[in-house]
XYZ file of N, CA, C and O in Angstrom:
360
model
N 10.012 -15.133 14.232
C 10.157 -13.691 14.106
C 10.377 -13.327 12.642
O 11.140 -13.973 11.942
N 9.666 -12.287 12.226
C 9.844 -11.794 10.868
C 11.172 -11.064 10.756
O 11.686 -10.525 11.726
N 11.683 -11.035 9.543
C 12.957 -10.378 9.279
C 12.738 -9.206 8.331
O 11.647 -9.029 7.773
N 13.758 -8.426 8.141
C 13.690 -7.297 7.206
C 13.243 -7.774 5.825
O 12.441 -7.105 5.152
N 13.717 -8.928 5.408
C 13.333 -9.488 4.109
C 11.812 -9.699 4.048
O 11.183 -9.396 3.037
N 11.223 -10.208 5.138
C 9.773 -10.402 5.181
C 9.039 -9.075 5.070
O 8.031 -8.969 4.367
N 9.533 -8.072 5.777
C 8.883 -6.763 5.750
C 8.964 -6.142 4.361
O 7.995 -5.553 3.880
N 10.091 -6.272 3.711
C 10.264 -5.727 2.364
C 9.306 -6.415 1.398
O 8.659 -5.767 0.570
N 9.199 -7.729 1.509
C 8.277 -8.474 0.652
C 6.833 -8.027 0.905
O 6.059 -7.830 -0.024
N 6.491 -7.843 2.159
C 5.139 -7.433 2.487
C 4.848 -6.013 2.011
O 3.746 -5.727 1.540
N 5.814 -5.121 2.122
C 5.646 -3.752 1.616
C 5.332 -3.790 0.126
O 4.461 -3.063 -0.354
N 6.008 -4.643 -0.621
C 5.770 -4.738 -2.057
C 4.356 -5.233 -2.339
O 3.654 -4.670 -3.182
N 3.918 -6.255 -1.633
C 2.572 -6.797 -1.833
C 1.521 -5.740 -1.498
O 0.585 -5.496 -2.268
N 1.660 -5.121 -0.360
C 0.702 -4.127 0.091
C 0.710 -2.896 -0.812
O -0.350 -2.359 -1.176
N 1.881 -2.447 -1.210
C 1.992 -1.299 -2.106
C 1.366 -1.573 -3.461
O 0.674 -0.716 -4.025
N 1.577 -2.766 -3.974
C 1.015 -3.138 -5.273
C -0.514 -3.162 -5.199
O -1.199 -2.630 -6.069
N -1.056 -3.769 -4.137
C -2.504 -3.837 -3.973
C -3.111 -2.438 -3.888
O -4.086 -2.118 -4.574
N -2.543 -1.585 -3.054
C -3.067 -0.230 -2.887
C -2.969 0.544 -4.193
O -3.881 1.289 -4.557
N -1.881 0.351 -4.922
C -1.707 1.037 -6.205
C -2.762 0.585 -7.214
O -3.259 1.400 -7.998
N -3.116 -0.686 -7.197
C -4.167 -1.166 -8.104
C -5.484 -0.465 -7.804
O -6.199 -0.040 -8.711
N -5.813 -0.338 -6.529
C -7.049 0.342 -6.127
C -6.999 1.802 -6.570
O -7.949 2.316 -7.174
N -5.899 2.489 -6.296
C -5.764 3.904 -6.662
C -5.792 4.102 -8.169
O -6.478 4.991 -8.673
N -5.076 3.283 -8.897
C -4.992 3.440 -10.346
C -6.352 3.204 -10.989
O -6.767 3.955 -11.877
N -7.052 2.186 -10.535
C -8.385 1.910 -11.069
C -9.291 3.116 -10.869
O -10.017 3.536 -11.760
N -9.225 3.706 -9.702
C -10.055 4.872 -9.390
C -9.681 6.067 -10.260
O -10.545 6.736 -10.823
N -8.404 6.348 -10.387
C -7.970 7.533 -11.115
C -8.185 7.418 -12.622
O -8.343 8.421 -13.301
N -8.207 6.209 -13.146
C -8.310 6.038 -14.593
C -9.741 5.963 -15.104
O -9.970 6.075 -16.295
N -10.699 5.774 -14.214
C -12.079 5.706 -14.687
C -12.804 7.002 -14.353
O -12.366 7.783 -13.510
N -13.904 7.226 -15.029
C -14.713 8.408 -14.739
C -15.256 8.331 -13.319
O -15.591 7.255 -12.834
N -15.320 9.462 -12.670
C -15.723 9.467 -11.262
C -17.059 10.179 -11.102
O -17.300 11.205 -11.706
N -17.908 9.608 -10.255
C -19.104 10.310 -9.810
C -19.057 10.333 -8.288
O -18.119 9.821 -7.683
N -20.063 10.931 -7.668
C -20.041 11.065 -6.207
C -19.927 9.716 -5.505
O -19.237 9.583 -4.507
N -20.592 8.718 -6.042
C -20.551 7.383 -5.445
C -19.141 6.800 -5.511
O -18.667 6.180 -4.556
N -18.460 7.009 -6.630
C -17.086 6.516 -6.776
C -16.155 7.192 -5.778
O -15.286 6.554 -5.199
N -16.317 8.482 -5.591
C -15.468 9.229 -4.665
C -15.669 8.693 -3.248
O -14.703 8.422 -2.531
N -16.915 8.521 -2.843
C -17.200 8.013 -1.504
C -16.663 6.602 -1.328
O -16.094 6.272 -0.289
N -16.831 5.765 -2.335
C -16.313 4.388 -2.262
C -14.796 4.371 -2.141
O -14.239 3.616 -1.351
N -14.131 5.219 -2.929
C -12.669 5.261 -2.888
C -12.183 5.756 -1.530
O -11.209 5.235 -0.985
N -12.867 6.742 -0.974
C -12.498 7.239 0.351
C -12.686 6.152 1.407
O -11.846 5.992 2.297
N -13.766 5.395 1.297
C -14.014 4.318 2.256
C -12.939 3.240 2.147
O -12.385 2.802 3.162
N -12.632 2.840 0.926
C -11.597 1.822 0.730
C -10.261 2.326 1.256
O -9.516 1.584 1.905
N -9.948 3.587 1.010
C -8.713 4.175 1.538
C -8.661 4.109 3.056
O -7.614 3.817 3.639
N -9.780 4.363 3.695
C -9.847 4.261 5.158
C -9.631 2.839 5.637
O -8.906 2.598 6.607
N -10.235 1.887 4.936
C -10.066 0.477 5.304
C -8.611 0.043 5.152
O -8.071 -0.669 6.001
N -7.992 0.487 4.068
C -6.583 0.150 3.848
C -5.724 0.761 4.952
O -4.800 0.125 5.453
N -6.044 1.987 5.353
C -5.315 2.632 6.441
C -5.395 1.830 7.732
O -4.397 1.644 8.430
N -6.595 1.342 8.061
C -6.759 0.501 9.251
C -5.965 -0.798 9.115
O -5.333 -1.261 10.062
N -5.993 -1.385 7.923
C -5.255 -2.627 7.677
C -3.760 -2.413 7.881
O -3.095 -3.190 8.590
N -3.217 -1.364 7.301
C -1.786 -1.073 7.421
C -1.422 -0.827 8.889
O -0.411 -1.332 9.382
N -2.263 -0.095 9.597
C -2.014 0.177 11.015
C -1.999 -1.114 11.833
O -1.110 -1.333 12.666
N -2.962 -1.983 11.592
C -3.013 -3.261 12.318
C -1.825 -4.155 11.972
O -1.291 -4.854 12.836
N -1.405 -4.129 10.722
C -0.239 -4.911 10.310
C 1.001 -4.411 11.046
O 1.795 -5.209 11.554
N 1.152 -3.093 11.126
C 2.305 -2.527 11.844
C 2.284 -2.927 13.315
O 3.326 -3.272 13.887
N 1.129 -2.910 13.937
C 1.018 -3.331 15.336
C 1.431 -4.790 15.495
O 2.137 -5.159 16.436
N 0.993 -5.617 14.571
C 1.339 -7.040 14.612
C 2.841 -7.244 14.440
O 3.457 -8.040 15.160
N 3.431 -6.528 13.484
C 4.873 -6.644 13.265
C 5.654 -6.180 14.494
O 6.670 -6.767 14.849
N 5.160 -5.126 15.146
C 5.834 -4.598 16.337
C 5.766 -5.617 17.487
O 6.735 -5.787 18.226
N 4.633 -6.293 17.627
C 4.518 -7.339 18.659
C 5.471 -8.498 18.356
O 6.065 -9.080 19.249
N 5.600 -8.815 17.070
C 6.463 -9.921 16.662
C 7.940 -9.569 16.806
O 8.752 -10.419 17.147
N 8.265 -8.307 16.523
C 9.663 -7.883 16.530
C 9.749 -6.478 17.135
O 9.428 -5.498 16.462
N 10.185 -6.362 18.378
C 10.253 -5.049 19.029
C 11.129 -4.032 18.287
O 10.982 -2.828 18.478
N 12.016 -4.497 17.423
C 12.881 -3.584 16.666
C 12.203 -3.055 15.392
O 12.765 -2.221 14.687
N 11.011 -3.560 15.103
C 10.273 -3.100 13.926
C 10.043 -1.595 14.031
O 9.595 -1.088 15.050
N 10.334 -0.865 12.951
C 10.195 0.592 12.927
C 9.068 0.965 11.959
O 9.223 0.889 10.743
N 7.933 1.375 12.539
C 6.761 1.707 11.727
C 7.037 2.854 10.756
O 6.549 2.852 9.632
N 7.825 3.835 11.160
C 8.080 4.983 10.277
C 8.854 4.551 9.026
O 8.571 5.036 7.921
N 9.791 3.648 9.175
C 10.521 3.140 8.007
C 9.583 2.337 7.118
O 9.578 2.480 5.890
N 8.775 1.479 7.746
C 7.824 0.669 6.998
C 6.884 1.560 6.193
O 6.672 1.336 5.001
N 6.330 2.605 6.823
C 5.389 3.492 6.143
C 6.064 4.278 5.018
O 5.471 4.466 3.954
N 7.286 4.713 5.249
C 8.014 5.439 4.199
C 8.206 4.529 2.979
O 7.958 4.938 1.841
N 8.632 3.307 3.228
C 8.855 2.373 2.123
C 7.537 1.962 1.458
O 7.477 1.810 0.242
N 6.498 1.797 2.246
C 5.180 1.452 1.711
C 4.705 2.551 0.766
O 4.266 2.278 -0.360
N 4.775 3.807 1.192
C 4.319 4.914 0.351
C 5.166 5.063 -0.905
O 4.640 5.322 -1.991
N 6.462 4.884 -0.767
C 7.355 4.965 -1.929
C 7.020 3.843 -2.916
O 6.915 4.067 -4.124
N 6.816 2.643 -2.393
C 6.487 1.493 -3.222
C 5.139 1.679 -3.911
O 4.987 1.413 -5.106
N 4.151 2.153 -3.161
C 2.807 2.367 -3.701
C 2.857 3.356 -4.863
O 2.276 3.109 -5.920
N 3.562 4.453 -4.683
C 3.656 5.456 -5.750
C 4.365 4.906 -6.979
O 3.993 5.218 -8.117
N 5.361 4.073 -6.757
C 6.065 3.449 -7.873
C 5.121 2.539 -8.671
O 5.128 2.552 -9.907
N 4.297 1.771 -7.955
C 3.332 0.899 -8.641
C 2.248 1.712 -9.341
O 1.809 1.351 -10.438
N 1.792 2.811 -8.752
C 0.796 3.662 -9.414
C 1.365 4.163 -10.733
O 0.692 4.129 -11.774
N 2.598 4.606 -10.699
C 3.253 5.075 -11.925
C 3.314 3.957 -12.969
O 2.995 4.163 -14.139
N 3.702 2.780 -12.546
C 3.790 1.640 -13.464
C 2.431 1.306 -14.068
O 2.292 1.160 -15.282
N 1.397 1.162 -13.217
C 0.063 0.810 -13.708
C -0.505 1.884 -14.622
O -1.171 1.583 -15.610
N -0.224 3.137 -14.320
C -0.707 4.240 -15.166
C -0.028 4.187 -16.532
O -0.687 4.344 -17.568
N 1.259 3.943 -16.551
C 1.985 3.815 -17.822
C 1.423 2.665 -18.646
O 1.238 2.797 -19.867
N 1.148 1.538 -17.997
C 0.614 0.382 -18.712
C -0.766 0.686 -19.284
O -1.078 0.294 -20.407
N -1.591 1.371 -18.515
C -2.947 1.717 -18.981
C -2.888 2.690 -20.156
O -3.716 2.612 -21.066
N -1.914 3.586 -20.133
C -1.797 4.565 -21.211
C -1.269 3.948 -22.497
O -1.419 4.551 -23.571
N -0.660 2.787 -22.424
C -0.157 2.109 -23.622
C -1.286 1.479 -24.432
O -1.120 1.192 -25.594
N -2.417 1.253 -23.761
C -3.524 0.586 -24.469
C -4.434 1.561 -25.145
O -4.450 2.699 -24.993
């Protein structure tokens, strides 16, 4: 059974990955193809996060998807801010 520590670690990994995708998109010039690609990737990530939550819930009935999603979004935004700051330093 996964523990809160496992979920926190996974939120960080998932948030960092999503932030890399978002930051890359926001920092480069966009055309229609880029917008469509980013929307598609966002949809795929949404499905991935949903399936992960289902898996965690099967593994641990006490798993709370709303807490996981709140922490995931908070973590993702924190990483976007970090990556944007790093890109602006160059």
